[in-house]
Short mmCIF file of N, CA and C in Angstrom, two decimals:
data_model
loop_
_atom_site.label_atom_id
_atom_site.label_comp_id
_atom_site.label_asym_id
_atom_site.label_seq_id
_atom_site.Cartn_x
_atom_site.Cartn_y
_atom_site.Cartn_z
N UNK I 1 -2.11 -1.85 -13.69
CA UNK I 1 -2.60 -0.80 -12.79
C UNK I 1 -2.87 -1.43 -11.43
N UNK I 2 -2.64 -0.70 -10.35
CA UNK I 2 -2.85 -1.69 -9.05
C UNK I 2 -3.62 -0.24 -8.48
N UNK I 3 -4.01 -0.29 -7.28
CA UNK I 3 -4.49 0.39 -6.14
C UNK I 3 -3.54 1.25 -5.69
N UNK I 4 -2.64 1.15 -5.50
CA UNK I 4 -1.32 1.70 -4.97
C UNK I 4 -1.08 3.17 -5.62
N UNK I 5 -0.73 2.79 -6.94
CA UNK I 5 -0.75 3.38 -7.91
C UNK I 5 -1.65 5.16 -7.87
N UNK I 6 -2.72 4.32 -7.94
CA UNK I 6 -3.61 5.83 -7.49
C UNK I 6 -3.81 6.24 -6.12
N UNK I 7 -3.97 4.99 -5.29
CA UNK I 7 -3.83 5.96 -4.04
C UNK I 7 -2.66 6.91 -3.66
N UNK I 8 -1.92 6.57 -4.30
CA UNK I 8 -0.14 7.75 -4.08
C UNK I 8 -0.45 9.00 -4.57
N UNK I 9 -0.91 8.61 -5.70
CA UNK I 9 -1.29 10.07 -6.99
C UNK I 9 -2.42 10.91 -6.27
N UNK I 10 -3.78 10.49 -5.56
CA UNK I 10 -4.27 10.71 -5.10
C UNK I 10 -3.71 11.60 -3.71
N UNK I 11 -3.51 11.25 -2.59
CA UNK I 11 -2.95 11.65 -1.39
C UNK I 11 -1.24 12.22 -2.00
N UNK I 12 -1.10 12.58 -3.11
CA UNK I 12 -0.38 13.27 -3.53
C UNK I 12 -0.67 14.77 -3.92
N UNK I 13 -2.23 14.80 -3.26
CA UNK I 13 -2.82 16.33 -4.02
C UNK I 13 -2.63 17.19 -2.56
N UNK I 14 -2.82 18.45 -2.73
CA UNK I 14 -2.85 19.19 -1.37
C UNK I 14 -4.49 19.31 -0.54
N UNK I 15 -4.13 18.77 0.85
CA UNK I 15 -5.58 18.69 1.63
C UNK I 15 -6.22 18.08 1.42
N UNK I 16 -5.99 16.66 1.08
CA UNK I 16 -6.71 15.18 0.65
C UNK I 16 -6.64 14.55 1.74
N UNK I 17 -7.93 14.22 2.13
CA UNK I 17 -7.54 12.96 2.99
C UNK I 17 -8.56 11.56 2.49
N UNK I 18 -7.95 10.42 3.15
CA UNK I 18 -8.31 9.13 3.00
C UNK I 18 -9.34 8.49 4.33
N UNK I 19 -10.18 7.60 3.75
CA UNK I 19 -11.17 7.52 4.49
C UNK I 19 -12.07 6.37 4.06
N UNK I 20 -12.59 5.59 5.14
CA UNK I 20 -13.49 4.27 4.40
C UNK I 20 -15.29 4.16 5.32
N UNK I 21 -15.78 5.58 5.03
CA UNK I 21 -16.96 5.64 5.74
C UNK I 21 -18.14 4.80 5.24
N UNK I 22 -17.71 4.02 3.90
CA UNK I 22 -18.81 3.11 3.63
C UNK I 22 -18.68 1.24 4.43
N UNK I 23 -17.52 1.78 4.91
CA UNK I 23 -17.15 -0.08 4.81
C UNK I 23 -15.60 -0.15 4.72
N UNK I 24 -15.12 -1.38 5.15
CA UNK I 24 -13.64 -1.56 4.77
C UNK I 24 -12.86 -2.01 3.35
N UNK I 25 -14.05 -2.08 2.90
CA UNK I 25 -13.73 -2.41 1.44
C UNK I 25 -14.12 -1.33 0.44
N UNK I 26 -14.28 -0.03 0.75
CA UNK I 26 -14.40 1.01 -0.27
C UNK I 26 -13.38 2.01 0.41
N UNK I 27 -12.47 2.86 -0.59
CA UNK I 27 -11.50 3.40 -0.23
C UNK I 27 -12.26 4.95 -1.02
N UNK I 28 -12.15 6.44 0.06
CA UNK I 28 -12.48 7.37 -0.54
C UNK I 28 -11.83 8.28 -0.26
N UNK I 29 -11.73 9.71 -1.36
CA UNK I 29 -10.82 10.53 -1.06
C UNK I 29 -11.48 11.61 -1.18
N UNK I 30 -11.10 12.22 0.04
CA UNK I 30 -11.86 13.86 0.17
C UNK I 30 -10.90 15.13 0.01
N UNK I 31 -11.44 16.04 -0.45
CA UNK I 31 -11.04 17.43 -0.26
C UNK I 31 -12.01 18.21 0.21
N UNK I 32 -11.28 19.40 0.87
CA UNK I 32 -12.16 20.75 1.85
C UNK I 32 -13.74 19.39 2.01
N UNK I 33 -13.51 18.14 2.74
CA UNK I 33 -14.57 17.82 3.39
C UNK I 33 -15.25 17.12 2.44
N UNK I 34 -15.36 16.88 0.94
CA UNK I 34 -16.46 16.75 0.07
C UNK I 34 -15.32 15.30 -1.05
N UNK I 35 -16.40 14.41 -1.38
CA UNK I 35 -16.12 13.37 -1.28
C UNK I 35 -15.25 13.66 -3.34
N UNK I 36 -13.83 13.44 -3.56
CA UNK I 36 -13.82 13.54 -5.92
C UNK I 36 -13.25 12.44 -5.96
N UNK I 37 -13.29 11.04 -5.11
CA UNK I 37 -12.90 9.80 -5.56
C UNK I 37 -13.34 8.87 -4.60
N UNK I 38 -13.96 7.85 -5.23
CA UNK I 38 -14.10 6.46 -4.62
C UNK I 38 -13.40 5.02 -5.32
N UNK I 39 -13.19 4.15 -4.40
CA UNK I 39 -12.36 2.85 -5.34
C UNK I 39 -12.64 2.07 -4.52
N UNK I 40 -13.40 0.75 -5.20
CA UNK I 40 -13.65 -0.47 -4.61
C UNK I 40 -12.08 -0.79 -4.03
N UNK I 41 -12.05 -1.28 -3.05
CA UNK I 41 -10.30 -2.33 -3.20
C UNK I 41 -10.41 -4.03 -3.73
N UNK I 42 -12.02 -4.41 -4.10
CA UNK I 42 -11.87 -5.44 -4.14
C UNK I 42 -11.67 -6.09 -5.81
N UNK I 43 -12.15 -4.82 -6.74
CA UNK I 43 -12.29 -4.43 -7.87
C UNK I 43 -11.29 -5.29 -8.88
N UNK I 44 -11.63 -6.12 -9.84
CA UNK I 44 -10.77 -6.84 -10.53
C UNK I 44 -10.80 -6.88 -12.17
N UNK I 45 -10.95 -5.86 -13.30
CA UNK I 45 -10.15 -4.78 -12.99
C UNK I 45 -10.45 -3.72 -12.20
N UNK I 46 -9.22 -3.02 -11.90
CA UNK I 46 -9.72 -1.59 -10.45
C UNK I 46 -10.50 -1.12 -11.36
N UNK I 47 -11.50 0.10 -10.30
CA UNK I 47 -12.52 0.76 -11.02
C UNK I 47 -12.31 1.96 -10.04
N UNK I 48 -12.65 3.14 -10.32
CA UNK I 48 -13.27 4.13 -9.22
C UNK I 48 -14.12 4.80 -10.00
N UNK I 49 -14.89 5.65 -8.73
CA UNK I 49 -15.88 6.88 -9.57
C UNK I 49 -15.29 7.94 -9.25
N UNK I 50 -15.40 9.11 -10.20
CA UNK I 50 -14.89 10.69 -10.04
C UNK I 50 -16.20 11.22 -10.26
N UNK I 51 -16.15 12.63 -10.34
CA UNK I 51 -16.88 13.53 -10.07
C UNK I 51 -16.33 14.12 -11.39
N UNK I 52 -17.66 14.73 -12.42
CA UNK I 52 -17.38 15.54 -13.74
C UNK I 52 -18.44 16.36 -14.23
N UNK I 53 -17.80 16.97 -15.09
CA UNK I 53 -18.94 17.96 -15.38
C UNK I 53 -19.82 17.11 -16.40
N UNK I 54 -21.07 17.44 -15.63
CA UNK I 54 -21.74 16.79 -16.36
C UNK I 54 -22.07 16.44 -18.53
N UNK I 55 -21.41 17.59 -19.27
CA UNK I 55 -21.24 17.77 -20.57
C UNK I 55 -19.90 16.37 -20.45
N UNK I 56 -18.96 17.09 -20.58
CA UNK I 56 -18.08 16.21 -20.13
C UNK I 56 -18.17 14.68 -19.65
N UNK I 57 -19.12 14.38 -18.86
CA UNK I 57 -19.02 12.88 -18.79
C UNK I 57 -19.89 12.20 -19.65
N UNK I 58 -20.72 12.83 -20.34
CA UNK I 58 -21.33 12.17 -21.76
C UNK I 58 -20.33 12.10 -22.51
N UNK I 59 -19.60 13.02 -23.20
CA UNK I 59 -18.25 12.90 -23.93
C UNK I 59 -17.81 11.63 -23.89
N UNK I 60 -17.16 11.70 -22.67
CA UNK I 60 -16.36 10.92 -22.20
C UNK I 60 -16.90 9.29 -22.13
N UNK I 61 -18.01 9.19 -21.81
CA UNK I 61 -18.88 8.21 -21.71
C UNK I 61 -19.47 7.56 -23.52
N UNK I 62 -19.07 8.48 -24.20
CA UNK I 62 -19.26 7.70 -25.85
C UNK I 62 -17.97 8.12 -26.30
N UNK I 63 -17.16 8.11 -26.35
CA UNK I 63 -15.76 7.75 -26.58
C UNK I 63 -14.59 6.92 -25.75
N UNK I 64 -14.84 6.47 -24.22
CA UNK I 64 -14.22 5.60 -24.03
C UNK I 64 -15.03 3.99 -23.47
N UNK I 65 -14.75 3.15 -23.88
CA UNK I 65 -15.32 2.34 -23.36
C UNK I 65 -15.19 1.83 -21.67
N UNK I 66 -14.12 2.60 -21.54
CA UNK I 66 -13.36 2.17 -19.75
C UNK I 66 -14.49 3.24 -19.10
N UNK I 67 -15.24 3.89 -19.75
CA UNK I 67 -16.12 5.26 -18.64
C UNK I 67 -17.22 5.00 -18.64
N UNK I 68 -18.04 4.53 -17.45
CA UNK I 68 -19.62 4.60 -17.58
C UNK I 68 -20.44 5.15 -16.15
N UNK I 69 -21.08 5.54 -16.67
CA UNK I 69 -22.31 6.45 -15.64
C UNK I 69 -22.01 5.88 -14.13
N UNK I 70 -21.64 6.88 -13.11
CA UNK I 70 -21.24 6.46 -11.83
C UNK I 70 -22.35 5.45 -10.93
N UNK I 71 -20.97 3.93 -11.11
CA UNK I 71 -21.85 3.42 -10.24
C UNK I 71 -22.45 4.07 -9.21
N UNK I 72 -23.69 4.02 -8.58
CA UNK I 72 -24.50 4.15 -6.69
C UNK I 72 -24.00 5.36 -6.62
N UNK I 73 -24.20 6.21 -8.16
CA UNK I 73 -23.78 7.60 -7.69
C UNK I 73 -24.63 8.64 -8.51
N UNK I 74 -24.40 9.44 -8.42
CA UNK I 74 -25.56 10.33 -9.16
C UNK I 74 -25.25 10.26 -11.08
N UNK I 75 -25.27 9.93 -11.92
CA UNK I 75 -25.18 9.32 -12.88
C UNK I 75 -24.95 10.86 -13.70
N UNK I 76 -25.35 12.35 -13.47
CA UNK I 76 -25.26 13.16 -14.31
C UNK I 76 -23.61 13.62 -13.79
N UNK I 77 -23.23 13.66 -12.72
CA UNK I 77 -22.21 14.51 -12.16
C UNK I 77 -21.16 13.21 -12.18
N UNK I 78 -21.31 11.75 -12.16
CA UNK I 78 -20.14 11.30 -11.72
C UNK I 78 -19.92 9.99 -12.79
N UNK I 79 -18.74 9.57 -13.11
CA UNK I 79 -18.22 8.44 -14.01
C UNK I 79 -17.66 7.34 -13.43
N UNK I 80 -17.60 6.36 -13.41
CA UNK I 80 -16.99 5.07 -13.66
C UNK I 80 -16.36 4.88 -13.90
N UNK I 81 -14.97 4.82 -13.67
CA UNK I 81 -13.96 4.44 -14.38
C UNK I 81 -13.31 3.18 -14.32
N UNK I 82 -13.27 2.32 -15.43
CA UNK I 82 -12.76 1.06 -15.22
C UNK I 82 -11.13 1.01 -15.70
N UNK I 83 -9.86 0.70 -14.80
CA UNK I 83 -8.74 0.92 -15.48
C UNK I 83 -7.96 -0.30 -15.72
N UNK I 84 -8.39 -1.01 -17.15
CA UNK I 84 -8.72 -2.07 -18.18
C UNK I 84 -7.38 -2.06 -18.83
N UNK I 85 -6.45 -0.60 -18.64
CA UNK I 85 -5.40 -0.52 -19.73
C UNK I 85 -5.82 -0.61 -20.95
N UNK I 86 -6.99 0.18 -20.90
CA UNK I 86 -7.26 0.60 -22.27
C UNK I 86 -7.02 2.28 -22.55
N UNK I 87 -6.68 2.63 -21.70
CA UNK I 87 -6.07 3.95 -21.74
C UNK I 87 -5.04 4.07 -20.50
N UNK I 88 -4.13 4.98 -21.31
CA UNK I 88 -2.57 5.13 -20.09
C UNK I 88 -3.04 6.29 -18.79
N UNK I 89 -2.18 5.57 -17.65
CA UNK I 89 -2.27 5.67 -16.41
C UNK I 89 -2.21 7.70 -16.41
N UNK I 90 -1.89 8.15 -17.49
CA UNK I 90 -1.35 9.59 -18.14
C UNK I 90 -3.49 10.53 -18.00
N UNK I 91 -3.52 9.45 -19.14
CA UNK I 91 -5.26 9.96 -18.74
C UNK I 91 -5.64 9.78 -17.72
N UNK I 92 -5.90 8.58 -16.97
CA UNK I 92 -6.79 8.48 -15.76
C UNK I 92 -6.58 9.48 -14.66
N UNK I 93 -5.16 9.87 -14.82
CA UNK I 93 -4.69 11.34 -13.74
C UNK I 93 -5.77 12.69 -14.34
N UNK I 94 -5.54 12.48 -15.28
CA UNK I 94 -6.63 14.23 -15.60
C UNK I 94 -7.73 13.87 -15.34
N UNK I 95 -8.56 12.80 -15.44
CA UNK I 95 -9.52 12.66 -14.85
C UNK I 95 -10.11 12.85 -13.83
N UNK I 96 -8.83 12.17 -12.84
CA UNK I 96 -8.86 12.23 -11.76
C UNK I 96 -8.72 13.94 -11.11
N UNK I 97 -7.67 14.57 -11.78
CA UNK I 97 -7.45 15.68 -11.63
C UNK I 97 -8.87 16.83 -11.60
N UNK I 98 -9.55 16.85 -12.60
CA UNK I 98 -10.54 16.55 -13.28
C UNK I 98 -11.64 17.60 -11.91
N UNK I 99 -11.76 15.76 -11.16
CA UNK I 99 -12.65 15.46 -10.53
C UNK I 99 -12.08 16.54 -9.26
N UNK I 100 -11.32 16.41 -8.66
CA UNK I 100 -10.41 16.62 -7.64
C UNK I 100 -10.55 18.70 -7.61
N UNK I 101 -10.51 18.91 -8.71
CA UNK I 101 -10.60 20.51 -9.59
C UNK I 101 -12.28 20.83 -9.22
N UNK I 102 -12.71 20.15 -9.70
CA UNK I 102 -14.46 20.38 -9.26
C UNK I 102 -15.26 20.60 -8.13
N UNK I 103 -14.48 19.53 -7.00
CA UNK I 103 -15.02 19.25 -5.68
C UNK I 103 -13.75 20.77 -4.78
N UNK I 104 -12.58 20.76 -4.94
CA UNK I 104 -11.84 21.70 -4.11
C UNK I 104 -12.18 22.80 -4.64
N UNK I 105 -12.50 23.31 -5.68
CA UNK I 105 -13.03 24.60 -6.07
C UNK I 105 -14.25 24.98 -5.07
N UNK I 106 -14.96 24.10 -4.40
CA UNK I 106 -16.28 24.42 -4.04
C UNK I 106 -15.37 24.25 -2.14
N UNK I 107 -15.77 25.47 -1.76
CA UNK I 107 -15.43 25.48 -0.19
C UNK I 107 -16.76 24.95 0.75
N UNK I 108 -16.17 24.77 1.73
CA UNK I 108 -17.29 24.11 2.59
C UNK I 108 -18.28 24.72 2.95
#
């Protein structure tokens, strides 16, 4: 899994943009203005946080070991994702999707 990878998939959605308002070393992706992805770039394995419903990221959070409570983020709404290749690049998209579904649903 590299960086690349998701940033394509990412800025592959409609009305995404890219942006590094924490620093040059955190990469984030917005829709309608509102932040459904962050990714260290320095991350070894990559990691990002999404945005989830909160039921859902407990789930998700005791069945995969790659998912844990969003780092420096609000811990009920957002996940961790570490991409370990312990699950295919197939999941981390719905996730991502997921997240992306949650935040553009909500207008500015």
């Amino acid at each position: 899994m590299n960086i690349e990878r998701i940033r394509d998939y990412c800025l592959g959605k409609a009305d995404v943009e890219e942006a590094l308002p924490f620093g040059p070393d955190t990469l984030v992706y917005k829709v309608n203005g509102k932040i459904f992805l962050l990714m260290g770039m320095d991350a070894e394995p990559i990691s990002f946080n999404v945005k989830c419903d909160p039921d859902l990221a407990l789930e998700l959070r005791a069945t995969y070991t790659c998912v844990q409570p969003g780092y420096h983020m609000n811990k009920k709404h957002w996940n961790t994702i570490t991409a370990d290749g312990s699950v295919p690049f197939k999941q981390l998209k719905e996730w991502i999707d997921h997240s992306y579904e949650l935040v553009a649903k909500k207008k500015k």
